[in-house]
Amino acid sequence: MKKKLILSLAVGILLSSVSIYIAFRNVPLSDLLDYLATIRYIWILPTFLVIAAAFILRGIRWQLILNASTSVNFQSAYHPLTIGFMINCILPGRIGEAARPLILNRKKGVSFTTGLATVAAERLFDAGFLIIFLALALTMLPMETSLNVSYGHYHLSRETLEILGINLVKLCVVLVAGVFIVAFDKTRGILNRIVIKIPDFLLFFLPPSFRHWVRRVVCERSVKLLNHAAEGLLLFKYPGKMAACTAMTLVIWILTALSYYVMGLGCPGLHLTIFEYAVMMVIICFFIALPSVPGYWGLWEAGGVFALSLFGVSSSSAAGFTLANHAVQLLSVILLGFHSSVSLSVNIRQISHGLPSSSDSAHL
């Protein structure tokens, strides 16, 4: 496992380096280095503090979602959350999303399926905000249809943003429908009965003993998983808690945009408002939804250059700020996640390669 982790990190570093080269191949290296040398890096500390504040609020929000079904204190929510985000920064496949409920399962005995459902609920709040803000940005900003930034075989443009936005809306509609079907007893009861009856409908031509085996091994376990998932979605039964999560989501993303703004105070050639940094943040969030390397290197930079070009920022300034800000954002998340892994005595190597074991599956 250790060799696999080292190999994964080495491949990730190599792919990240290649991705940065692809993103900045049209920016003279000397100009980029000159710009990076002019940044006042003293602004990294206040930027880190703003990022940390956003993650504290993320921890409170996840705790609220979890507490709709089980009693979890702040530390039990915050530490797995930051560890999960850290794993997303250093390893491929966004496995940090699964690492969070896995850690919660091992440390607090919360069902893995329940925890995973709460992560999906949390992401639903984030996706809703991003969709709304992107719609506002596309409406309010004069974005030329000819504006195009190439990254590998991707062409980042207004059309790309619109396609990503439409796809995210479709995904959110499916998720919302699934959430409400599973979260509420009546609709879930109907779904459970359908699942139990599947062998009789689809395997009617097979012996009853085999259908009984399928029902017991597959269908009944599926119903059990659905019921555990429903426990992670209980928040949606409480309008007050949903409103609180919505308000926290807004503040979380404002703080994230503020971290861009604070970092920008130390970067020459940037005179943007916090709203413009928020637009940049949302555009980057949509572009890094495309398949990318660990840490989103390259695609993040291409998205940042595209966004800053909307506000007349030169290519060298845009490249320099985007690269420096990306490094600070990821380093901050890694430091927060490392602190949490030490606090919980979590072995990142085991979590990264682990799936619920036989002992864990008892909680499923």
PDB file of N, CA and C in Angstrom, residues 181-271:
ATOM      1  N   ILE A 181     -37.298  11.549  -2.466  1.00  0.00           N
ATOM      2  CA  ILE A 181     -37.872  10.204  -2.509  1.00  0.00           C
ATOM      3  C   ILE A 181     -37.373   9.364  -1.337  1.00  0.00           C
ATOM      4  N   VAL A 182     -36.077   9.463  -1.050  1.00  0.00           N
ATOM      5  CA  VAL A 182     -35.474   8.655   0.005  1.00  0.00           C
ATOM      6  C   VAL A 182     -35.741   9.233   1.391  1.00  0.00           C
ATOM      7  N   ALA A 183     -35.775  10.566   1.508  1.00  0.00           N
ATOM      8  CA  ALA A 183     -35.866  11.193   2.825  1.00  0.00           C
ATOM      9  C   ALA A 183     -37.220  11.007   3.487  1.00  0.00           C
ATOM     10  N   PHE A 184     -38.283  10.955   2.712  1.00  0.00           N
ATOM     11  CA  PHE A 184     -39.622  10.916   3.292  1.00  0.00           C
ATOM     12  C   PHE A 184     -40.154   9.486   3.343  1.00  0.00           C
ATOM     13  N   ASP A 185     -40.784   9.153   4.464  1.00  0.00           N
ATOM     14  CA  ASP A 185     -41.175   7.777   4.757  1.00  0.00           C
ATOM     15  C   ASP A 185     -42.102   7.185   3.700  1.00  0.00           C
ATOM     16  N   LYS A 186     -43.102   7.940   3.259  1.00  0.00           N
ATOM     17  CA  LYS A 186     -44.097   7.395   2.325  1.00  0.00           C
ATOM     18  C   LYS A 186     -43.469   7.031   0.983  1.00  0.00           C
ATOM     19  N   THR A 187     -42.713   7.969   0.420  1.00  0.00           N
ATOM     20  CA  THR A 187     -42.101   7.699  -0.893  1.00  0.00           C
ATOM     21  C   THR A 187     -41.027   6.617  -0.770  1.00  0.00           C
ATOM     22  N   ARG A 188     -40.263   6.633   0.326  1.00  0.00           N
ATOM     23  CA  ARG A 188     -39.252   5.588   0.508  1.00  0.00           C
ATOM     24  C   ARG A 188     -39.917   4.231   0.708  1.00  0.00           C
ATOM     25  N   GLY A 189     -41.053   4.204   1.407  1.00  0.00           N
ATOM     26  CA  GLY A 189     -41.780   2.953   1.595  1.00  0.00           C
ATOM     27  C   GLY A 189     -42.199   2.344   0.270  1.00  0.00           C
ATOM     28  N   ILE A 190     -42.678   3.195  -0.635  1.00  0.00           N
ATOM     29  CA  ILE A 190     -43.051   2.707  -1.971  1.00  0.00           C
ATOM     30  C   ILE A 190     -41.833   2.154  -2.699  1.00  0.00           C
ATOM     31  N   LEU A 191     -40.718   2.901  -2.627  1.00  0.00           N
ATOM     32  CA  LEU A 191     -39.485   2.467  -3.285  1.00  0.00           C
ATOM     33  C   LEU A 191     -38.993   1.143  -2.700  1.00  0.00           C
ATOM     34  N   ASN A 192     -39.066   1.018  -1.371  1.00  0.00           N
ATOM     35  CA  ASN A 192     -38.635  -0.228  -0.723  1.00  0.00           C
ATOM     36  C   ASN A 192     -39.465  -1.423  -1.189  1.00  0.00           C
ATOM     37  N   ARG A 193     -40.774  -1.217  -1.300  1.00  0.00           N
ATOM     38  CA  ARG A 193     -41.634  -2.311  -1.744  1.00  0.00           C
ATOM     39  C   ARG A 193     -41.328  -2.705  -3.182  1.00  0.00           C
ATOM     40  N   ILE A 194     -41.019  -1.709  -4.021  1.00  0.00           N
ATOM     41  CA  ILE A 194     -40.658  -2.003  -5.411  1.00  0.00           C
ATOM     42  C   ILE A 194     -39.374  -2.816  -5.468  1.00  0.00           C
ATOM     43  N   VAL A 195     -38.380  -2.418  -4.661  1.00  0.00           N
ATOM     44  CA  VAL A 195     -37.100  -3.133  -4.635  1.00  0.00           C
ATOM     45  C   VAL A 195     -37.299  -4.584  -4.205  1.00  0.00           C
ATOM     46  N   ILE A 196     -38.117  -4.801  -3.162  1.00  0.00           N
ATOM     47  CA  ILE A 196     -38.353  -6.156  -2.664  1.00  0.00           C
ATOM     48  C   ILE A 196     -39.049  -7.027  -3.716  1.00  0.00           C
ATOM     49  N   LYS A 197     -39.894  -6.411  -4.531  1.00  0.00           N
ATOM     50  CA  LYS A 197     -40.659  -7.154  -5.536  1.00  0.00           C
ATOM     51  C   LYS A 197     -39.896  -7.383  -6.842  1.00  0.00           C
ATOM     52  N   ILE A 198     -38.717  -6.787  -6.996  1.00  0.00           N
ATOM     53  CA  ILE A 198     -37.971  -6.889  -8.253  1.00  0.00           C
ATOM     54  C   ILE A 198     -37.729  -8.334  -8.686  1.00  0.00           C
ATOM     55  N   PRO A 199     -37.307  -9.246  -7.796  1.00  0.00           N
ATOM     56  CA  PRO A 199     -37.093 -10.631  -8.266  1.00  0.00           C
ATOM     57  C   PRO A 199     -38.349 -11.265  -8.865  1.00  0.00           C
ATOM     58  N   ASP A 200     -39.522 -10.946  -8.277  1.00  0.00           N
ATOM     59  CA  ASP A 200     -40.757 -11.532  -8.802  1.00  0.00           C
ATOM     60  C   ASP A 200     -41.112 -10.964 -10.180  1.00  0.00           C
ATOM     61  N   PHE A 201     -40.775  -9.677 -10.414  1.00  0.00           N
ATOM     62  CA  PHE A 201     -41.097  -9.040 -11.689  1.00  0.00           C
ATOM     63  C   PHE A 201     -40.104  -9.416 -12.786  1.00  0.00           C
ATOM     64  N   LEU A 202     -38.822  -9.409 -12.453  1.00  0.00           N
ATOM     65  CA  LEU A 202     -37.791  -9.584 -13.467  1.00  0.00           C
ATOM     66  C   LEU A 202     -37.287 -11.013 -13.582  1.00  0.00           C
ATOM     67  N   LEU A 203     -37.409 -11.794 -12.504  1.00  0.00           N
ATOM     68  CA  LEU A 203     -36.858 -13.154 -12.515  1.00  0.00           C
ATOM     69  C   LEU A 203     -37.961 -14.198 -12.330  1.00  0.00           C
ATOM     70  N   PHE A 204     -39.152 -13.882 -12.811  1.00  0.00           N
ATOM     71  CA  PHE A 204     -40.305 -14.758 -12.618  1.00  0.00           C
ATOM     72  C   PHE A 204     -40.117 -16.139 -13.246  1.00  0.00           C
ATOM     73  N   PHE A 205     -39.229 -16.224 -14.241  1.00  0.00           N
ATOM     74  CA  PHE A 205     -39.014 -17.479 -14.959  1.00  0.00           C
ATOM     75  C   PHE A 205     -38.022 -18.394 -14.239  1.00  0.00           C
ATOM     76  N   LEU A 206     -37.434 -17.903 -13.114  1.00  0.00           N
ATOM     77  CA  LEU A 206     -36.457 -18.699 -12.377  1.00  0.00           C
ATOM     78  C   LEU A 206     -37.114 -19.360 -11.169  1.00  0.00           C
ATOM     79  N   PRO A 207     -36.500 -20.399 -10.608  1.00  0.00           N
ATOM     80  CA  PRO A 207     -37.091 -21.112  -9.465  1.00  0.00           C
ATOM     81  C   PRO A 207     -37.322 -20.174  -8.276  1.00  0.00           C
ATOM     82  N   PRO A 208     -38.386 -20.409  -7.498  1.00  0.00           N
ATOM     83  CA  PRO A 208     -38.674 -19.576  -6.325  1.00  0.00           C
ATOM     84  C   PRO A 208     -37.512 -19.515  -5.334  1.00  0.00           C
ATOM     85  N   SER A 209     -36.785 -20.626  -5.182  1.00  0.00           N
ATOM     86  CA  SER A 209     -35.662 -20.624  -4.234  1.00  0.00           C
ATOM     87  C   SER A 209     -34.590 -19.615  -4.633  1.00  0.00           C
ATOM     88  N   PHE A 210     -34.325 -19.513  -5.949  1.00  0.00           N
ATOM     89  CA  PHE A 210     -33.315 -18.551  -6.415  1.00  0.00           C
ATOM     90  C   PHE A 210     -33.817 -17.120  -6.227  1.00  0.00           C
ATOM     91  N   ARG A 211     -35.102 -16.892  -6.519  1.00  0.00           N
ATOM     92  CA  ARG A 211     -35.674 -15.557  -6.326  1.00  0.00           C
ATOM     93  C   ARG A 211     -35.623 -15.169  -4.851  1.00  0.00           C
ATOM     94  N   HIS A 212     -35.879 -16.112  -3.980  1.00  0.00           N
ATOM     95  CA  HIS A 212     -35.802 -15.842  -2.545  1.00  0.00           C
ATOM     96  C   HIS A 212     -34.377 -15.459  -2.153  1.00  0.00           C
ATOM     97  N   TRP A 213     -33.390 -16.158  -2.739  1.00  0.00           N
ATOM     98  CA  TRP A 213     -31.981 -15.840  -2.445  1.00  0.00           C
ATOM     99  C   TRP A 213     -31.631 -14.426  -2.920  1.00  0.00           C
ATOM    100  N   VAL A 214     -32.063 -14.065  -4.112  1.00  0.00           N
ATOM    101  CA  VAL A 214     -31.810 -12.716  -4.643  1.00  0.00           C
ATOM    102  C   VAL A 214     -32.476 -11.670  -3.752  1.00  0.00           C
ATOM    103  N   ARG A 215     -33.697 -11.953  -3.327  1.00  0.00           N
ATOM    104  CA  ARG A 215     -34.417 -11.007  -2.473  1.00  0.00           C
ATOM    105  C   ARG A 215     -33.679 -10.808  -1.140  1.00  0.00           C
ATOM    106  N   ARG A 216     -33.185 -11.898  -0.579  1.00  0.00           N
ATOM    107  CA  ARG A 216     -32.516 -11.813   0.726  1.00  0.00           C
ATOM    108  C   ARG A 216     -31.137 -11.177   0.622  1.00  0.00           C
ATOM    109  N   VAL A 217     -30.368 -11.552  -0.381  1.00  0.00           N
ATOM    110  CA  VAL A 217     -28.976 -11.102  -0.492  1.00  0.00           C
ATOM    111  C   VAL A 217     -28.860  -9.713  -1.115  1.00  0.00           C
ATOM    112  N   VAL A 218     -29.688  -9.435  -2.120  1.00  0.00           N
ATOM    113  CA  VAL A 218     -29.563  -8.168  -2.848  1.00  0.00           C
ATOM    114  C   VAL A 218     -30.625  -7.163  -2.431  1.00  0.00           C
ATOM    115  N   CYS A 219     -31.872  -7.549  -2.510  1.00  0.00           N
ATOM    116  CA  CYS A 219     -32.970  -6.590  -2.311  1.00  0.00           C
ATOM    117  C   CYS A 219     -33.067  -6.112  -0.864  1.00  0.00           C
ATOM    118  N   GLU A 220     -33.021  -7.039   0.073  1.00  0.00           N
ATOM    119  CA  GLU A 220     -33.146  -6.641   1.477  1.00  0.00           C
ATOM    120  C   GLU A 220     -31.962  -5.800   1.923  1.00  0.00           C
ATOM    121  N   ARG A 221     -30.773  -6.101   1.430  1.00  0.00           N
ATOM    122  CA  ARG A 221     -29.607  -5.273   1.751  1.00  0.00           C
ATOM    123  C   ARG A 221     -29.735  -3.877   1.112  1.00  0.00           C
ATOM    124  N   SER A 222     -30.285  -3.839  -0.091  1.00  0.00           N
ATOM    125  CA  SER A 222     -30.493  -2.543  -0.747  1.00  0.00           C
ATOM    126  C   SER A 222     -31.479  -1.686   0.035  1.00  0.00           C
ATOM    127  N   VAL A 223     -32.537  -2.309   0.540  1.00  0.00           N
ATOM    128  CA  VAL A 223     -33.517  -1.585   1.358  1.00  0.00           C
ATOM    129  C   VAL A 223     -32.860  -1.073   2.625  1.00  0.00           C
ATOM    130  N   LYS A 224     -31.996  -1.887   3.215  1.00  0.00           N
ATOM    131  CA  LYS A 224     -31.291  -1.472   4.430  1.00  0.00           C
ATOM    132  C   LYS A 224     -30.405  -0.259   4.150  1.00  0.00           C
ATOM    133  N   LEU A 225     -29.719  -0.278   3.009  1.00  0.00           N
ATOM    134  CA  LEU A 225     -28.882   0.862   2.624  1.00  0.00           C
ATOM    135  C   LEU A 225     -29.727   2.114   2.389  1.00  0.00           C
ATOM    136  N   LEU A 226     -30.871   1.952   1.748  1.00  0.00           N
ATOM    137  CA  LEU A 226     -31.762   3.094   1.522  1.00  0.00           C
ATOM    138  C   LEU A 226     -32.230   3.694   2.842  1.00  0.00           C
ATOM    139  N   ASN A 227     -32.526   2.849   3.811  1.00  0.00           N
ATOM    140  CA  ASN A 227     -32.974   3.343   5.115  1.00  0.00           C
ATOM    141  C   ASN A 227     -31.861   4.076   5.849  1.00  0.00           C
ATOM    142  N   HIS A 228     -30.628   3.568   5.717  1.00  0.00           N
ATOM    143  CA  HIS A 228     -29.495   4.276   6.330  1.00  0.00           C
ATOM    144  C   HIS A 228     -29.244   5.607   5.617  1.00  0.00           C
ATOM    145  N   ALA A 229     -29.376   5.621   4.288  1.00  0.00           N
ATOM    146  CA  ALA A 229     -29.220   6.869   3.543  1.00  0.00           C
ATOM    147  C   ALA A 229     -30.270   7.884   3.974  1.00  0.00           C
ATOM    148  N   ALA A 230     -31.490   7.402   4.239  1.00  0.00           N
ATOM    149  CA  ALA A 230     -32.573   8.290   4.677  1.00  0.00           C
ATOM    150  C   ALA A 230     -32.223   8.981   5.989  1.00  0.00           C
ATOM    151  N   GLU A 231     -31.496   8.272   6.871  1.00  0.00           N
ATOM    152  CA  GLU A 231     -31.084   8.879   8.135  1.00  0.00           C
ATOM    153  C   GLU A 231     -30.156  10.067   7.902  1.00  0.00           C
ATOM    154  N   GLY A 232     -29.350   9.998   6.837  1.00  0.00           N
ATOM    155  CA  GLY A 232     -28.446  11.105   6.529  1.00  0.00           C
ATOM    156  C   GLY A 232     -29.125  12.271   5.847  1.00  0.00           C
ATOM    157  N   LEU A 233     -30.395  12.090   5.459  1.00  0.00           N
ATOM    158  CA  LEU A 233     -31.132  13.137   4.743  1.00  0.00           C
ATOM    159  C   LEU A 233     -32.280  13.710   5.574  1.00  0.00           C
ATOM    160  N   LEU A 234     -32.293  13.411   6.868  1.00  0.00           N
ATOM    161  CA  LEU A 234     -33.381  13.875   7.721  1.00  0.00           C
ATOM    162  C   LEU A 234     -33.455  15.393   7.803  1.00  0.00           C
ATOM    163  N   LEU A 235     -32.344  16.073   7.540  1.00  0.00           N
ATOM    164  CA  LEU A 235     -32.335  17.539   7.582  1.00  0.00           C
ATOM    165  C   LEU A 235     -33.436  18.129   6.710  1.00  0.00           C
ATOM    166  N   PHE A 236     -33.720  17.465   5.587  1.00  0.00           N
ATOM    167  CA  PHE A 236     -34.677  18.010   4.627  1.00  0.00           C
ATOM    168  C   PHE A 236     -36.121  17.929   5.127  1.00  0.00           C
ATOM    169  N   LYS A 237     -36.307  17.355   6.297  1.00  0.00           N
ATOM    170  CA  LYS A 237     -37.632  17.358   6.921  1.00  0.00           C
ATOM    171  C   LYS A 237     -37.840  18.585   7.801  1.00  0.00           C
ATOM    172  N   TYR A 238     -36.769  19.355   7.999  1.00  0.00           N
ATOM    173  CA  TYR A 238     -36.825  20.488   8.935  1.00  0.00           C
ATOM    174  C   TYR A 238     -36.499  21.788   8.193  1.00  0.00           C
ATOM    175  N   PRO A 239     -37.509  22.569   7.820  1.00  0.00           N
ATOM    176  CA  PRO A 239     -37.280  23.808   7.069  1.00  0.00           C
ATOM    177  C   PRO A 239     -36.336  24.776   7.781  1.00  0.00           C
ATOM    178  N   GLY A 240     -36.415  24.840   9.109  1.00  0.00           N
ATOM    179  CA  GLY A 240     -35.543  25.750   9.843  1.00  0.00           C
ATOM    180  C   GLY A 240     -34.074  25.388   9.685  1.00  0.00           C
ATOM    181  N   LYS A 241     -33.770  24.100   9.776  1.00  0.00           N
ATOM    182  CA  LYS A 241     -32.390  23.656   9.616  1.00  0.00           C
ATOM    183  C   LYS A 241     -31.923  23.831   8.170  1.00  0.00           C
ATOM    184  N   MET A 242     -32.827  23.615   7.232  1.00  0.00           N
ATOM    185  CA  MET A 242     -32.463  23.851   5.825  1.00  0.00           C
ATOM    186  C   MET A 242     -32.134  25.313   5.589  1.00  0.00           C
ATOM    187  N   ALA A 243     -32.899  26.197   6.196  1.00  0.00           N
ATOM    188  CA  ALA A 243     -32.645  27.633   6.058  1.00  0.00           C
ATOM    189  C   ALA A 243     -31.297  27.998   6.674  1.00  0.00           C
ATOM    190  N   ALA A 244     -30.979  27.381   7.823  1.00  0.00           N
ATOM    191  CA  ALA A 244     -29.695  27.651   8.471  1.00  0.00           C
ATOM    192  C   ALA A 244     -28.538  27.181   7.596  1.00  0.00           C
ATOM    193  N   CYS A 245     -28.675  26.000   6.986  1.00  0.00           N
ATOM    194  CA  CYS A 245     -27.628  25.495   6.091  1.00  0.00           C
ATOM    195  C   CYS A 245     -27.477  26.375   4.857  1.00  0.00           C
ATOM    196  N   THR A 246     -28.595  26.876   4.351  1.00  0.00           N
ATOM    197  CA  THR A 246     -28.555  27.775   3.186  1.00  0.00           C
ATOM    198  C   THR A 246     -27.818  29.056   3.526  1.00  0.00           C
ATOM    199  N   ALA A 247     -28.104  29.627   4.693  1.00  0.00           N
ATOM    200  CA  ALA A 247     -27.435  30.856   5.121  1.00  0.00           C
ATOM    201  C   ALA A 247     -25.940  30.615   5.321  1.00  0.00           C
ATOM    202  N   MET A 248     -25.589  29.475   5.937  1.00  0.00           N
ATOM    203  CA  MET A 248     -24.172  29.167   6.137  1.00  0.00           C
ATOM    204  C   MET A 248     -23.456  28.949   4.814  1.00  0.00           C
ATOM    205  N   THR A 249     -24.148  28.333   3.854  1.00  0.00           N
ATOM    206  CA  THR A 249     -23.549  28.125   2.530  1.00  0.00           C
ATOM    207  C   THR A 249     -23.202  29.459   1.881  1.00  0.00           C
ATOM    208  N   LEU A 250     -24.102  30.415   1.990  1.00  0.00           N
ATOM    209  CA  LEU A 250     -23.846  31.746   1.435  1.00  0.00           C
ATOM    210  C   LEU A 250     -22.618  32.367   2.090  1.00  0.00           C
ATOM    211  N   VAL A 251     -22.531  32.291   3.414  1.00  0.00           N
ATOM    212  CA  VAL A 251     -21.393  32.883   4.125  1.00  0.00           C
ATOM    213  C   VAL A 251     -20.097  32.152   3.786  1.00  0.00           C
ATOM    214  N   ILE A 252     -20.159  30.833   3.668  1.00  0.00           N
ATOM    215  CA  ILE A 252     -18.967  30.047   3.308  1.00  0.00           C
ATOM    216  C   ILE A 252     -18.384  30.523   1.988  1.00  0.00           C
ATOM    217  N   TRP A 253     -19.244  30.709   0.993  1.00  0.00           N
ATOM    218  CA  TRP A 253     -18.742  31.113  -0.321  1.00  0.00           C
ATOM    219  C   TRP A 253     -18.326  32.581  -0.337  1.00  0.00           C
ATOM    220  N   ILE A 254     -18.954  33.399   0.482  1.00  0.00           N
ATOM    221  CA  ILE A 254     -18.496  34.794   0.616  1.00  0.00           C
ATOM    222  C   ILE A 254     -17.096  34.815   1.220  1.00  0.00           C
ATOM    223  N   LEU A 255     -16.874  34.000   2.250  1.00  0.00           N
ATOM    224  CA  LEU A 255     -15.545  33.925   2.856  1.00  0.00           C
ATOM    225  C   LEU A 255     -14.514  33.402   1.866  1.00  0.00           C
ATOM    226  N   THR A 256     -14.902  32.426   1.036  1.00  0.00           N
ATOM    227  CA  THR A 256     -13.972  31.905   0.032  1.00  0.00           C
ATOM    228  C   THR A 256     -13.599  32.980  -0.977  1.00  0.00           C
ATOM    229  N   ALA A 257     -14.596  33.749  -1.424  1.00  0.00           N
ATOM    230  CA  ALA A 257     -14.315  34.868  -2.337  1.00  0.00           C
ATOM    231  C   ALA A 257     -13.457  35.922  -1.634  1.00  0.00           C
ATOM    232  N   LEU A 258     -13.715  36.136  -0.344  1.00  0.00           N
ATOM    233  CA  LEU A 258     -12.923  37.097   0.422  1.00  0.00           C
ATOM    234  C   LEU A 258     -11.468  36.660   0.503  1.00  0.00           C
ATOM    235  N   SER A 259     -11.219  35.344   0.587  1.00  0.00           N
ATOM    236  CA  SER A 259      -9.828  34.865   0.623  1.00  0.00           C
ATOM    237  C   SER A 259      -9.111  35.195  -0.689  1.00  0.00           C
ATOM    238  N   TYR A 260      -9.834  35.125  -1.816  1.00  0.00           N
ATOM    239  CA  TYR A 260      -9.253  35.542  -3.100  1.00  0.00           C
ATOM    240  C   TYR A 260      -8.926  37.036  -3.054  1.00  0.00           C
ATOM    241  N   TYR A 261      -9.871  37.803  -2.524  1.00  0.00           N
ATOM    242  CA  TYR A 261      -9.703  39.267  -2.464  1.00  0.00           C
ATOM    243  C   TYR A 261      -8.495  39.643  -1.605  1.00  0.00           C
ATOM    244  N   VAL A 262      -8.364  39.005  -0.438  1.00  0.00           N
ATOM    245  CA  VAL A 262      -7.254  39.318   0.468  1.00  0.00           C
ATOM    246  C   VAL A 262      -5.928  38.951  -0.187  1.00  0.00           C
ATOM    247  N   MET A 263      -5.851  37.806  -0.836  1.00  0.00           N
ATOM    248  CA  MET A 263      -4.631  37.420  -1.535  1.00  0.00           C
ATOM    249  C   MET A 263      -4.324  38.417  -2.644  1.00  0.00           C
ATOM    250  N   GLY A 264      -5.371  38.910  -3.293  1.00  0.00           N
ATOM    251  CA  GLY A 264      -5.178  39.873  -4.378  1.00  0.00           C
ATOM    252  C   GLY A 264      -4.620  41.205  -3.910  1.00  0.00           C
ATOM    253  N   LEU A 265      -4.796  41.530  -2.626  1.00  0.00           N
ATOM    254  CA  LEU A 265      -4.257  42.787  -2.103  1.00  0.00           C
ATOM    255  C   LEU A 265      -2.731  42.817  -2.156  1.00  0.00           C
ATOM    256  N   GLY A 266      -2.124  41.647  -2.151  1.00  0.00           N
ATOM    257  CA  GLY A 266      -0.670  41.594  -2.223  1.00  0.00           C
ATOM    258  C   GLY A 266      -0.134  41.364  -3.618  1.00  0.00           C
ATOM    259  N   CYS A 267      -1.011  41.385  -4.610  1.00  0.00           N
ATOM    260  CA  CYS A 267      -0.597  41.090  -5.984  1.00  0.00           C
ATOM    261  C   CYS A 267      -0.749  42.331  -6.862  1.00  0.00           C
ATOM    262  N   PRO A 268       0.313  42.786  -7.487  1.00  0.00           N
ATOM    263  CA  PRO A 268       0.233  43.969  -8.351  1.00  0.00           C
ATOM    264  C   PRO A 268      -0.583  43.696  -9.610  1.00  0.00           C
ATOM    265  N   GLY A 269      -1.175  44.743 -10.146  1.00  0.00           N
ATOM    266  CA  GLY A 269      -1.924  44.628 -11.391  1.00  0.00           C
ATOM    267  C   GLY A 269      -3.351  44.172 -11.219  1.00  0.00           C
ATOM    268  N   LEU A 270      -3.790  43.965  -9.970  1.00  0.00           N
ATOM    269  CA  LEU A 270      -5.159  43.521  -9.706  1.00  0.00           C
ATOM    270  C   LEU A 270      -5.889  44.571  -8.878  1.00  0.00           C
ATOM    271  N   HIS A 271      -6.983  45.070  -9.416  1.00  0.00           N
ATOM    272  CA  HIS A 271      -7.795  46.072  -8.708  1.00  0.00           C
ATOM    273  C   HIS A 271      -9.259  45.663  -8.849  1.00  0.00           C
TER     274      HIS A 271
END
